[in-house]
mmCIF file of C-alpha atoms in Angstrom:
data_model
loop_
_atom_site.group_PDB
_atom_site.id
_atom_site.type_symbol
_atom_site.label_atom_id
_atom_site.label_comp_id
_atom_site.label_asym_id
_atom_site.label_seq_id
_atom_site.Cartn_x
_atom_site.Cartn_y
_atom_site.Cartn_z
ATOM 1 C CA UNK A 1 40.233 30.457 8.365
ATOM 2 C CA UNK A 2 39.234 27.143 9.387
ATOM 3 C CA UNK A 3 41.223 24.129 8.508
ATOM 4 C CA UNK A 4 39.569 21.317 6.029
ATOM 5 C CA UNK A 5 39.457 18.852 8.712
ATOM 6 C CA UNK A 6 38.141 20.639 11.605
ATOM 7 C CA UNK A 7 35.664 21.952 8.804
ATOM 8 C CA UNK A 8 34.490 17.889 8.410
ATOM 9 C CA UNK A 9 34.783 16.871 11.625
ATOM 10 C CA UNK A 10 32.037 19.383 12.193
ATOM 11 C CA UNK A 11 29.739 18.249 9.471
ATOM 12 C CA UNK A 12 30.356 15.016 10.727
ATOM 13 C CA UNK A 13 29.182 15.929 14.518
ATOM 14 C CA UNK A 14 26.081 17.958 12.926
ATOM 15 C CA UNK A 15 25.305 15.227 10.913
ATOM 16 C CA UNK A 16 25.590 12.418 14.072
ATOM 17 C CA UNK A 17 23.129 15.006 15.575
ATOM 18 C CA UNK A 18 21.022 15.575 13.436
ATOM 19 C CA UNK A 19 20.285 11.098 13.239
ATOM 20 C CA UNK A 20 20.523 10.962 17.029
ATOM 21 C CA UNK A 21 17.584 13.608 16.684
ATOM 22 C CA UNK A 22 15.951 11.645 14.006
ATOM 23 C CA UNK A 23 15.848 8.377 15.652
ATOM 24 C CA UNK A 24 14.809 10.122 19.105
ATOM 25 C CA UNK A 25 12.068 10.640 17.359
ATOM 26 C CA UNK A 26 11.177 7.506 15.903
ATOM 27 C CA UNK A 27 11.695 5.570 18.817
ATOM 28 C CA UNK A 28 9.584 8.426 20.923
ATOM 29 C CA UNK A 29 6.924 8.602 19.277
ATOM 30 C CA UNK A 30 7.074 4.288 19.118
ATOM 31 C CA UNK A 31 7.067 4.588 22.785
ATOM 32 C CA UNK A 32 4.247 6.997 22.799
ATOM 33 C CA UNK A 33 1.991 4.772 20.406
ATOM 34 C CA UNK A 34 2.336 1.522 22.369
ATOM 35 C CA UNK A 35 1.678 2.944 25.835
ATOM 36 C CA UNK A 36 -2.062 4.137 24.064
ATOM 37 C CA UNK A 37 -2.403 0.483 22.534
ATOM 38 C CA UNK A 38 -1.429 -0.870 25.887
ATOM 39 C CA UNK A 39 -3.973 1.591 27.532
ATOM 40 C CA UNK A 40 -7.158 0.443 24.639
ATOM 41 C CA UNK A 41 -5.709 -2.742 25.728
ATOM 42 C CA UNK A 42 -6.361 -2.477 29.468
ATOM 43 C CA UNK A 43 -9.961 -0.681 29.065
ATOM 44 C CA UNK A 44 -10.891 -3.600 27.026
ATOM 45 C CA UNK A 45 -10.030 -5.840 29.218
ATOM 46 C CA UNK A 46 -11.925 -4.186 32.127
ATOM 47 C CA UNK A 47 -14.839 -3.616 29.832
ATOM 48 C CA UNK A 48 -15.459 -7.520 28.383
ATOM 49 C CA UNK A 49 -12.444 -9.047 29.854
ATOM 50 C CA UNK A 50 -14.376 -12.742 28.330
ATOM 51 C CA UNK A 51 -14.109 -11.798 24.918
ATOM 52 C CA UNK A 52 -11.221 -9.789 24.440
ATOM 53 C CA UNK A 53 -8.952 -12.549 23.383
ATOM 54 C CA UNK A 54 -11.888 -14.626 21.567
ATOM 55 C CA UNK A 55 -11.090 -15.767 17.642
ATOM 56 C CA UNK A 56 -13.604 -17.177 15.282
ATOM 57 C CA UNK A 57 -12.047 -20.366 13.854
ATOM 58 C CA UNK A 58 -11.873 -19.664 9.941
ATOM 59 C CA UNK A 59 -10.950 -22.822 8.118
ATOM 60 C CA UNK A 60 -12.149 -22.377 5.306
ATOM 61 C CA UNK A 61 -12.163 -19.293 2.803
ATOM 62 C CA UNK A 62 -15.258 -17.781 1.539
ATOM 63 C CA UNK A 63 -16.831 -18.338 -1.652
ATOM 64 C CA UNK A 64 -15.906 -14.826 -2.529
ATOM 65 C CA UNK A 65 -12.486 -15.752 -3.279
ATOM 66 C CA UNK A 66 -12.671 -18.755 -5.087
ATOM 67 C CA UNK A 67 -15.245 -16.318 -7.687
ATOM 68 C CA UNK A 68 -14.425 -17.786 -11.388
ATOM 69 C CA UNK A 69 -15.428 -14.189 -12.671
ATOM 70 C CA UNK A 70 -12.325 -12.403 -10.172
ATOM 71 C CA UNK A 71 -9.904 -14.627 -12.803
ATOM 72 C CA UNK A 72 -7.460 -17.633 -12.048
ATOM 73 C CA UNK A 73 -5.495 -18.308 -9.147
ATOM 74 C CA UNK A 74 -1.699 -18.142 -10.392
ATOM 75 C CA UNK A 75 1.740 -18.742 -9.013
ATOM 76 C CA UNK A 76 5.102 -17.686 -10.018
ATOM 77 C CA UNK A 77 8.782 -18.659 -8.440
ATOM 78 C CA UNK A 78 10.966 -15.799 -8.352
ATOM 79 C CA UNK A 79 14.496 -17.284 -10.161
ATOM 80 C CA UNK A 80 16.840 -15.108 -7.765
ATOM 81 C CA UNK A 81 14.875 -14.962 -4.523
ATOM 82 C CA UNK A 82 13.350 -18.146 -4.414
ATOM 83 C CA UNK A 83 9.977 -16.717 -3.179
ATOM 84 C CA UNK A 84 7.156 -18.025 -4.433
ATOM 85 C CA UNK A 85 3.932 -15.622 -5.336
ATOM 86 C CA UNK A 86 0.313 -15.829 -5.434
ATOM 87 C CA UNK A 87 -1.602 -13.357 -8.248
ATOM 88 C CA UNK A 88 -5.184 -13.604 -9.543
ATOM 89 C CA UNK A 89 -5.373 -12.946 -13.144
ATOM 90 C CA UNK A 90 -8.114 -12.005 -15.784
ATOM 91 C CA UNK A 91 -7.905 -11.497 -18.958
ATOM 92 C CA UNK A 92 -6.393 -13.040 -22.001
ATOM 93 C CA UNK A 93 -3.090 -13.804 -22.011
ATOM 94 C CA UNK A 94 -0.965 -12.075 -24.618
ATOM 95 C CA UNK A 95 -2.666 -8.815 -24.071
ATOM 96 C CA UNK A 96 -1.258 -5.450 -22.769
ATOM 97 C CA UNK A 97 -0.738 -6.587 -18.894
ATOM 98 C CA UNK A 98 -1.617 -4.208 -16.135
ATOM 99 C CA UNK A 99 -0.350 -5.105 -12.979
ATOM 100 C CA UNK A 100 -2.035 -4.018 -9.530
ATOM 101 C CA UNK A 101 -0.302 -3.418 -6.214
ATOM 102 C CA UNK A 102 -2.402 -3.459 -3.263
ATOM 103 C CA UNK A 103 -2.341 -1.335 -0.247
ATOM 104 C CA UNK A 104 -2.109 -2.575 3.411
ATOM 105 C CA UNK A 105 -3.924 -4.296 5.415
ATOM 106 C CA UNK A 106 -5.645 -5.596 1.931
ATOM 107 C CA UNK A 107 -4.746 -8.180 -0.818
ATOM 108 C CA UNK A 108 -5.327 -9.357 -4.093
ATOM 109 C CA UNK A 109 -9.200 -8.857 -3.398
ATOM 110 C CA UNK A 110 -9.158 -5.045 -2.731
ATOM 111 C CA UNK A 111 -8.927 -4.925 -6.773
ATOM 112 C CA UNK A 112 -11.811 -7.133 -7.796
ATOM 113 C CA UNK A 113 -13.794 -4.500 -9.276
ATOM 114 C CA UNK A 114 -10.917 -3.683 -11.275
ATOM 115 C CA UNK A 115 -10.256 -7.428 -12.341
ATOM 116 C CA UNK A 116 -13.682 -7.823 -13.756
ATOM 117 C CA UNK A 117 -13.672 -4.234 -15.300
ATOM 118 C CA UNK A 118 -10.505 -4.017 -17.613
ATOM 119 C CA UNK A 119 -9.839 -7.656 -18.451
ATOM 120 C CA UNK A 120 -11.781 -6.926 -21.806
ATOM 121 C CA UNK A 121 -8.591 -5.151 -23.228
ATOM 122 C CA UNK A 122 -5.763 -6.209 -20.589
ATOM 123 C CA UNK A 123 -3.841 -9.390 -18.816
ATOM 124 C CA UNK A 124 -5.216 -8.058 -15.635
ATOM 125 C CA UNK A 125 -2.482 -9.354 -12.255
ATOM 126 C CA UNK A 126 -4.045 -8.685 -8.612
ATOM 127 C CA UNK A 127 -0.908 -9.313 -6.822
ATOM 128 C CA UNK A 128 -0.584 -10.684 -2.950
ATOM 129 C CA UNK A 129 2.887 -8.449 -2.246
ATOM 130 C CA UNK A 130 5.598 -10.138 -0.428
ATOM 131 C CA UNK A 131 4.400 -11.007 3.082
ATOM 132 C CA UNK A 132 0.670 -11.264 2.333
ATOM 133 C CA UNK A 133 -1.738 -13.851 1.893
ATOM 134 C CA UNK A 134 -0.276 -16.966 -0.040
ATOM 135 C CA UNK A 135 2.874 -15.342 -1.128
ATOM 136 C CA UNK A 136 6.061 -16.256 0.314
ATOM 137 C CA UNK A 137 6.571 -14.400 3.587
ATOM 138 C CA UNK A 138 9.970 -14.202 4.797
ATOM 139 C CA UNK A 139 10.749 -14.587 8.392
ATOM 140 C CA UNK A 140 13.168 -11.727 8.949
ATOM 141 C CA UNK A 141 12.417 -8.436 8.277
ATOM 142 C CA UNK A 142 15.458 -7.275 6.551
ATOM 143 C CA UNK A 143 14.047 -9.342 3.876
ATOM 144 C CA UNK A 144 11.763 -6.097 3.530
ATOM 145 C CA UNK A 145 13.141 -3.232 2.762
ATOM 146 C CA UNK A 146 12.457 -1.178 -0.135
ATOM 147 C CA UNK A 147 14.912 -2.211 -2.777
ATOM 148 C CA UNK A 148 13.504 -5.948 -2.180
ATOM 149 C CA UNK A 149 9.758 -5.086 -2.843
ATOM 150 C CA UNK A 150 11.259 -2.773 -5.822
ATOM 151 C CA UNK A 151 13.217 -5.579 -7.633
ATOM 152 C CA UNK A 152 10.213 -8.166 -6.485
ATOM 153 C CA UNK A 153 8.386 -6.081 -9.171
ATOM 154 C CA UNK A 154 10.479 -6.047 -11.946
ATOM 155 C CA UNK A 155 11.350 -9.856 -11.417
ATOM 156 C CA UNK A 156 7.483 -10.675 -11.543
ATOM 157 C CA UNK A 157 7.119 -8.893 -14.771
ATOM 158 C CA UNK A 158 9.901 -10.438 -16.492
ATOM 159 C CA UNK A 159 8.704 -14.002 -14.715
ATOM 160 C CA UNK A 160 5.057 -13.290 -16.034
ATOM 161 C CA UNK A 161 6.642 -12.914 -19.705
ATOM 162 C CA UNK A 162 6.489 -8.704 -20.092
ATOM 163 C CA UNK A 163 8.865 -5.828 -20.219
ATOM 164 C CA UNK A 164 6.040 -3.257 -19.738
ATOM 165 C CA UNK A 165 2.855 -2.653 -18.179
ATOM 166 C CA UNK A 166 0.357 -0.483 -16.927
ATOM 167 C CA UNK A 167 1.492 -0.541 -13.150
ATOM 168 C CA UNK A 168 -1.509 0.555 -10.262
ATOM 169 C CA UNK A 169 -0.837 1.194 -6.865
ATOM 170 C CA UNK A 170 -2.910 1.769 -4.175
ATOM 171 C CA UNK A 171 -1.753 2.966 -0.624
ATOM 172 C CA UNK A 172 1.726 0.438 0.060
ATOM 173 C CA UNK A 173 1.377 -0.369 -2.854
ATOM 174 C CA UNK A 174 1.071 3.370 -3.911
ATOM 175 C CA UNK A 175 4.559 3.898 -2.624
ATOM 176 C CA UNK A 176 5.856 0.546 -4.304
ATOM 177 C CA UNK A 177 4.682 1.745 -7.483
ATOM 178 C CA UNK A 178 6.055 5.521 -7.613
ATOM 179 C CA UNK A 179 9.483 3.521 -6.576
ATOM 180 C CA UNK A 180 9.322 0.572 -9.351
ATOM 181 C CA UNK A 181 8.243 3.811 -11.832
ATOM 182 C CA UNK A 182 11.750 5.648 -10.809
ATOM 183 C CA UNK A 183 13.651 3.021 -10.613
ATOM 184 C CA UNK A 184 12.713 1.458 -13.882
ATOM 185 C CA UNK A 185 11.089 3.566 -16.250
ATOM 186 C CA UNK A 186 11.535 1.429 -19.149
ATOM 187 C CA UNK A 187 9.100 -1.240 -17.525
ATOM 188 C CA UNK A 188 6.400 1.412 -16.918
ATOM 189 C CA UNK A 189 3.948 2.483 -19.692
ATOM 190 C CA UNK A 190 1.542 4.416 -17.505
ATOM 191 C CA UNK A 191 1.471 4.674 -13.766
ATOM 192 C CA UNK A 192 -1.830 4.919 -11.624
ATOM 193 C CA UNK A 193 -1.639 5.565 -8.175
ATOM 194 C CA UNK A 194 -4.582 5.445 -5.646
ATOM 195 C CA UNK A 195 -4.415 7.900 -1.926
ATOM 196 C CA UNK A 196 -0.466 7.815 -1.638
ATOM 197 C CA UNK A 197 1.574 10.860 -2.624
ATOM 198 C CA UNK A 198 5.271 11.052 -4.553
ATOM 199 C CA UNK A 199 7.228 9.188 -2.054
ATOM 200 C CA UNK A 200 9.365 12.602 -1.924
ATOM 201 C CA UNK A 201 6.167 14.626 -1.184
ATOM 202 C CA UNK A 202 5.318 12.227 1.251
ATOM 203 C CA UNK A 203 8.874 12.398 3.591
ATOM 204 C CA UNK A 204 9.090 16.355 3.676
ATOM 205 C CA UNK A 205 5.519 16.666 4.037
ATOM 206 C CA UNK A 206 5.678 14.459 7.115
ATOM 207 C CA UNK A 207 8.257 16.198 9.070
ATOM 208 C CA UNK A 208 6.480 19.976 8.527
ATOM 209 C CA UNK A 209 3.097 18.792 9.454
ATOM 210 C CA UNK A 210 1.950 17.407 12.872
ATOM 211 C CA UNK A 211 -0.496 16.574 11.702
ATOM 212 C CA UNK A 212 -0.066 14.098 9.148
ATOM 213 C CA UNK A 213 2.565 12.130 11.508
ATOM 214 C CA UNK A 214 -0.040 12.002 13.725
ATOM 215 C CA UNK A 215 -2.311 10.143 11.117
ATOM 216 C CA UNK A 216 1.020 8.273 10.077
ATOM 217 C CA UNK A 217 1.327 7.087 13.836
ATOM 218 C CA UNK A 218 1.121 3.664 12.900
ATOM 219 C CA UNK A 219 4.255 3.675 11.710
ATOM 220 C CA UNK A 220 5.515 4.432 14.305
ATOM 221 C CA UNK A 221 3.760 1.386 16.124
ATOM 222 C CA UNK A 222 5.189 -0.970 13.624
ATOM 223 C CA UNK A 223 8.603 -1.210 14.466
ATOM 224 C CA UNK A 224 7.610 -2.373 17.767
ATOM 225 C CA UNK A 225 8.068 -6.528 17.081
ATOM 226 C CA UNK A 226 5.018 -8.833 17.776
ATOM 227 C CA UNK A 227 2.902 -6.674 19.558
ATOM 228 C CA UNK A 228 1.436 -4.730 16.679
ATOM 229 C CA UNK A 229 0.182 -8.190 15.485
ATOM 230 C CA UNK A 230 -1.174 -9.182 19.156
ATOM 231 C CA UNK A 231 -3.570 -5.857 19.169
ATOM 232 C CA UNK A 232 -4.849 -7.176 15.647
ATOM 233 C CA UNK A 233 -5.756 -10.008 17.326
ATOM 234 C CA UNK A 234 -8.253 -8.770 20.149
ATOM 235 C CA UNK A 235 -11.507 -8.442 19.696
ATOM 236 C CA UNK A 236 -11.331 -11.184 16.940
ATOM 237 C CA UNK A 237 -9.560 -8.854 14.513
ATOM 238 C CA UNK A 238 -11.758 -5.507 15.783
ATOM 239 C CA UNK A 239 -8.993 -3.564 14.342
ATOM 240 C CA UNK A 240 -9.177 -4.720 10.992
ATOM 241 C CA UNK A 241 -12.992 -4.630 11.024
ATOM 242 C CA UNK A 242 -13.455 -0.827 11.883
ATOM 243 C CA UNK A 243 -10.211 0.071 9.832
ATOM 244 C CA UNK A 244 -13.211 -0.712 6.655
ATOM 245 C CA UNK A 245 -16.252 -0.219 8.345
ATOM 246 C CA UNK A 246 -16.003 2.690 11.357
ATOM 247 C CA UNK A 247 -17.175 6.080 11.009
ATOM 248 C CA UNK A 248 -13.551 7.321 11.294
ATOM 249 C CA UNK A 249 -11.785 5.451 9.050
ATOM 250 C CA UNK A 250 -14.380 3.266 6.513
ATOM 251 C CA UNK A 251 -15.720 4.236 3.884
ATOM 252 C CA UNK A 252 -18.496 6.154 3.884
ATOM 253 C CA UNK A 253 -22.565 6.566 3.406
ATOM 254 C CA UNK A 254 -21.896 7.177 -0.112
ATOM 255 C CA UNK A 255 -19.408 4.177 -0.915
ATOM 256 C CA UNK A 256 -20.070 0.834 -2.070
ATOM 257 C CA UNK A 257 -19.701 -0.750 1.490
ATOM 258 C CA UNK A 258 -17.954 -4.228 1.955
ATOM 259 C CA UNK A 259 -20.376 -6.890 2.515
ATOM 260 C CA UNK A 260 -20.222 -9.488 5.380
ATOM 261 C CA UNK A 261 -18.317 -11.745 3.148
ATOM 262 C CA UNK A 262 -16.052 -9.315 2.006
ATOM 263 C CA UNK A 263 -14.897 -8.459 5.695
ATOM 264 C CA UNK A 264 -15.024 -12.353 6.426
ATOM 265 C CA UNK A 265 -12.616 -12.617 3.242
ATOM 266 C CA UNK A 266 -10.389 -10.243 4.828
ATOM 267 C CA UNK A 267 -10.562 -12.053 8.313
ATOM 268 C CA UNK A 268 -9.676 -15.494 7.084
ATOM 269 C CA UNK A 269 -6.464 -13.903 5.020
ATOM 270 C CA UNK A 270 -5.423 -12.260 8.281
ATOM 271 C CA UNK A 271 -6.327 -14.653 10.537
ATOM 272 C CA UNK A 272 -3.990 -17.426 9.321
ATOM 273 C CA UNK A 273 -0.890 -17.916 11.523
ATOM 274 C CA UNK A 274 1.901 -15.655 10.868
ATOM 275 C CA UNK A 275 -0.207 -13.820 8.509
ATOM 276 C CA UNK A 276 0.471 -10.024 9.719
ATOM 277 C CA UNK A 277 3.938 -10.252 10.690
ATOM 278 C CA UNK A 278 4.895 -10.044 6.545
ATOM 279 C CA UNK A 279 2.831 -7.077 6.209
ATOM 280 C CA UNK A 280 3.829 -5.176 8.896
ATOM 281 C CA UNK A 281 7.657 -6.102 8.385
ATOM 282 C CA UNK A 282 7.058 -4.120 4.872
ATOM 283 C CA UNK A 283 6.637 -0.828 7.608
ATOM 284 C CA UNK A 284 10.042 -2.308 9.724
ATOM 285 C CA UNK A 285 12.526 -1.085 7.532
ATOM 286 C CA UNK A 286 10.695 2.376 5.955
ATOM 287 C CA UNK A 287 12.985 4.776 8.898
ATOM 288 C CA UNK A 288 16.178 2.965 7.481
ATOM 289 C CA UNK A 289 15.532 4.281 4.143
ATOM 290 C CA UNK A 290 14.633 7.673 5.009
ATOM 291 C CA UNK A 291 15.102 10.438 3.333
ATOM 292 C CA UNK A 292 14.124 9.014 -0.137
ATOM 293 C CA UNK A 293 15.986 11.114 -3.106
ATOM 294 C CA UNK A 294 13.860 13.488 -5.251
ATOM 295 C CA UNK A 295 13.544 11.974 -7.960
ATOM 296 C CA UNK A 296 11.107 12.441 -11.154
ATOM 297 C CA UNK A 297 8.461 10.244 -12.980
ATOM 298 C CA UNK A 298 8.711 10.191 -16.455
ATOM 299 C CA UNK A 299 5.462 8.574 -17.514
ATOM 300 C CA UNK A 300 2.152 9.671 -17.977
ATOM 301 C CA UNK A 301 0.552 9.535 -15.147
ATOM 302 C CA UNK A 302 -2.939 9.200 -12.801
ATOM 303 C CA UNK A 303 -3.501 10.256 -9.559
ATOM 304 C CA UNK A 304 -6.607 9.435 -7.932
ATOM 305 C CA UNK A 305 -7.589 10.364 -3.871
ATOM 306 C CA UNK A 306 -10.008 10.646 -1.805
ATOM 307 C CA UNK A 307 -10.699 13.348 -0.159
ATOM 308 C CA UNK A 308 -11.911 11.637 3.664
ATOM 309 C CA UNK A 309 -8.791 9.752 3.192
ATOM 310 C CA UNK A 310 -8.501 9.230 7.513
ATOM 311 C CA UNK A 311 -4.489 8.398 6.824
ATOM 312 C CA UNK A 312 -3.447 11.002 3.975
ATOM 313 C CA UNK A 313 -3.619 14.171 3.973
ATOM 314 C CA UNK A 314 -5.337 15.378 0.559
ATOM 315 C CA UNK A 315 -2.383 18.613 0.214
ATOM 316 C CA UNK A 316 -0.080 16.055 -0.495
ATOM 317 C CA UNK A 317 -1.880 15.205 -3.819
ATOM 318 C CA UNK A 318 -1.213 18.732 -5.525
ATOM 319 C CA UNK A 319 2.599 18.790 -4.191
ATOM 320 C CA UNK A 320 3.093 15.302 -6.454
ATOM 321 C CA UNK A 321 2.699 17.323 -9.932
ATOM 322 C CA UNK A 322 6.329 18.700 -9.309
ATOM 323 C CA UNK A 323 7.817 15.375 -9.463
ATOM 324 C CA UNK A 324 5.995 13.710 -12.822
ATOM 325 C CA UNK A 325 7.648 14.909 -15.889
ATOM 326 C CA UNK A 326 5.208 14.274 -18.289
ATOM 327 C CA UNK A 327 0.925 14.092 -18.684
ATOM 328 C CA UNK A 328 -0.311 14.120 -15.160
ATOM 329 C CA UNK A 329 -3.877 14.380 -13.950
ATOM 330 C CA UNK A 330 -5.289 14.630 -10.601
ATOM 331 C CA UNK A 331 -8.907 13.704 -9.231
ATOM 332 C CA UNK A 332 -9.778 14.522 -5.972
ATOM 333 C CA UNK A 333 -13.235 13.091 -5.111
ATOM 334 C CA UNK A 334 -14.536 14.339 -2.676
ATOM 335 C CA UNK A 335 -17.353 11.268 -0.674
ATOM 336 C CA UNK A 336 -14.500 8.855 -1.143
ATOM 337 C CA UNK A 337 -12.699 7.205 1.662
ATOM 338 C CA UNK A 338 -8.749 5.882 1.478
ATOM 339 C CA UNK A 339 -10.226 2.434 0.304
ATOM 340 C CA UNK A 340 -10.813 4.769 -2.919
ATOM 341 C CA UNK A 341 -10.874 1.908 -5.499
ATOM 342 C CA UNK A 342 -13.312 -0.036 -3.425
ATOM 343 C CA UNK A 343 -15.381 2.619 -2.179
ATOM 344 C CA UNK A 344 -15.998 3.849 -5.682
ATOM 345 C CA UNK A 345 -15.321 1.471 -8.114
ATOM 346 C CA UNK A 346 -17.406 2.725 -10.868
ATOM 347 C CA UNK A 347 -16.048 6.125 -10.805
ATOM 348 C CA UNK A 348 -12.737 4.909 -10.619
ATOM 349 C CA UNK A 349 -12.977 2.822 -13.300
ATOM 350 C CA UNK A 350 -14.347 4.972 -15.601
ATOM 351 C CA UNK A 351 -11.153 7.276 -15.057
ATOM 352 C CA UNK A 352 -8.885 5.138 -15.566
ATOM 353 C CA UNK A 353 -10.754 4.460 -18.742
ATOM 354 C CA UNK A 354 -10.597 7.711 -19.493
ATOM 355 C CA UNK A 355 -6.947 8.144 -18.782
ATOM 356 C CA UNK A 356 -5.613 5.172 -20.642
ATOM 357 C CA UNK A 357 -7.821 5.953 -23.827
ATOM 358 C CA UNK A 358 -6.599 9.503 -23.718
ATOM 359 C CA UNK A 359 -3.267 8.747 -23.535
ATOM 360 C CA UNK A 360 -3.565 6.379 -26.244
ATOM 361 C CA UNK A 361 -5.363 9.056 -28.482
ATOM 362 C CA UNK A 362 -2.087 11.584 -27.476
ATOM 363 C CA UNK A 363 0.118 8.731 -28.736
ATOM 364 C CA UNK A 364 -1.012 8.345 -32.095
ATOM 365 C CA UNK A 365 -2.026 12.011 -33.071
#
């Protein structure tokens, strides 16, 4: 029989293996995805060498964003962080809030179909997350991990004068909002969440698939520092252009396309100095807190994908309904892109409509 302590030290060595292995990985596959940015780097460079490094100069913002009918530019000052947030808001104060969470690389704006749409019954918040646009953006990016963008949320409720709300997530921000919904139920009336799976679904799915970590390569590229932010740059912001507008990745023939000033809107937010180091520092920390815990959703709950998501893989979507303990529905459509809420916004809309007037009916039968 083995003794206790040879039987530990073993688990102990497995265990060392098994996060040498892991982190192999990681810094691998890191490897892998900068020598194929360094390589688009060097063909554009031979190709237009002149304009490879031009930037528009955006001093100003577009009219877009200073829309009265998007709601009010609002700050708040976090009492325990000291970080100070920017949110657009519509609606009436006093009424039911619903708070939105937006994805990456996006902002408050990525929701202004949704501001207009339900600030006839809500206190409607378009957040800018920690990092992004003219919130506080730390400089370290420690000041990112999980349990900071987690409690960020429950401070800004309590700061905004709630102890509930309807909370909406949509790709980052998906993953924010399954994590503010476990970790705080109480806060949580109903949870919508746009193209991102249960963050469990999401970690195991990963590892068994190829296929998806190829489409999660970015990642990956992330933890590299600066240079991640340097090949946004090229091209003046190419990147960020196609990641909306290219075959591959944009939304489709069938979406409500982003007009010139909604891309130029995008531009001048992430064109700013220092502007994508925040946002990508949200990605520096996410192999630090792997693997997440199973845990369960207790709310009622929406789901809504799109099928030609280019980054998710739409199997993930069915594998959430093990984790929410309660009312869950699922739409899958299938002409939408991963910009779901802004490549259908009508649709969308209507379903959440749908979902928060059903619930409401279920609640007082």
């Amino acid at each position: 029989m083995a003794r206790p302590g040879a039987a530990c030290a073993a688990r102990r060595a497995l265990l060392a293996a098994r996060a040498l292995l892991f982190w192999a990985l990681v810094y691998g596959y890191c490897a892998l995805c900068a020598c194929l940015a360094a390589l688009r780097l060097l063909c554009g460079l031979a190709r237009r060498p002149g304009g490879t490094f031009r930037r528009a100069a955006r001093d100003n913002p577009p009219g877009c964003l200073l829309d009265p009918s998007l709601g009010t530019h609002c700050y708040v000052r976090i009492k325990d962080s000291g970080l100070r947030f920017h949110y657009v808001a519509a609606g009436e104060r006093g009424k039911p809030l619903m708070l939105l969470l937006h994805g990456f690389p996006e902002f408050w704006y990525s929701w202004r179909h949704q501001l207009r749409e339900f600030k006839s019954e809500y206190r409607v918040v378009a957040l800018d997350l920690r990092g992004y646009g003219e919130t506080d953006a730390p400089s370290h990016k420690e000041y990112y991990k999980l349990d900071c963008l987690i409690t960020d949320i429950k401070d800004i409720l309590e700061s905004l004068g709630y102890n509930k709300c309807v909370l909406v997530g949509h790709d980052w921000g998906g993953m924010i909002a399954w994590l503010v919904a476990i970790c705080y139920p109480e806060m949580v009336t109903k949870l919508i969440v746009v193209n991102f799976p249960h963050p469990s679904v999401f970690t195991e799915y990963i590892l068994r698939h190829p296929s998806q970590l190829i489409k999660s390569g970015y990642y990956f590229f992330f933890q590299m520092p600066w240079f991640p932010e340097f090949m946004f740059t090229l091209n003046d912001f190419k990147i960020l252009k196609n990641l909306f507008t290219s075959q591959a990745t944009g939304i489709g023939r069938k979406g409500c396309r982003l007009t010139t000033e909604d891309i130029e809107a995008y531009l001048y937010v992430f064109s700013q100095p220092g502007a994508l180091t925040g946002p990508i520092n949200h990605y520096r920390n996410i192999f630090s807190c792997l693997p997440l815990q199973h845990h369960e959703v207790v709310m009622p709950t929406l789901l809504l994908w799109g099928e030609r998501d280019a980054f998710m893989e739409v199997e993930m979507a069915e594998m959430t309904r093990i984790y929410v303990k309660n009312h869950f529905r699922l739409t899958i459509l299938s002409e939408a892109s991963h910009w779901l809420q802004q490549d259908q916004p009508d649709i969308v809309n209507k379903l959440i409509w749908t979902f928060l007037k059903e619930e409401t009916t279920r609640k007082r039968e």
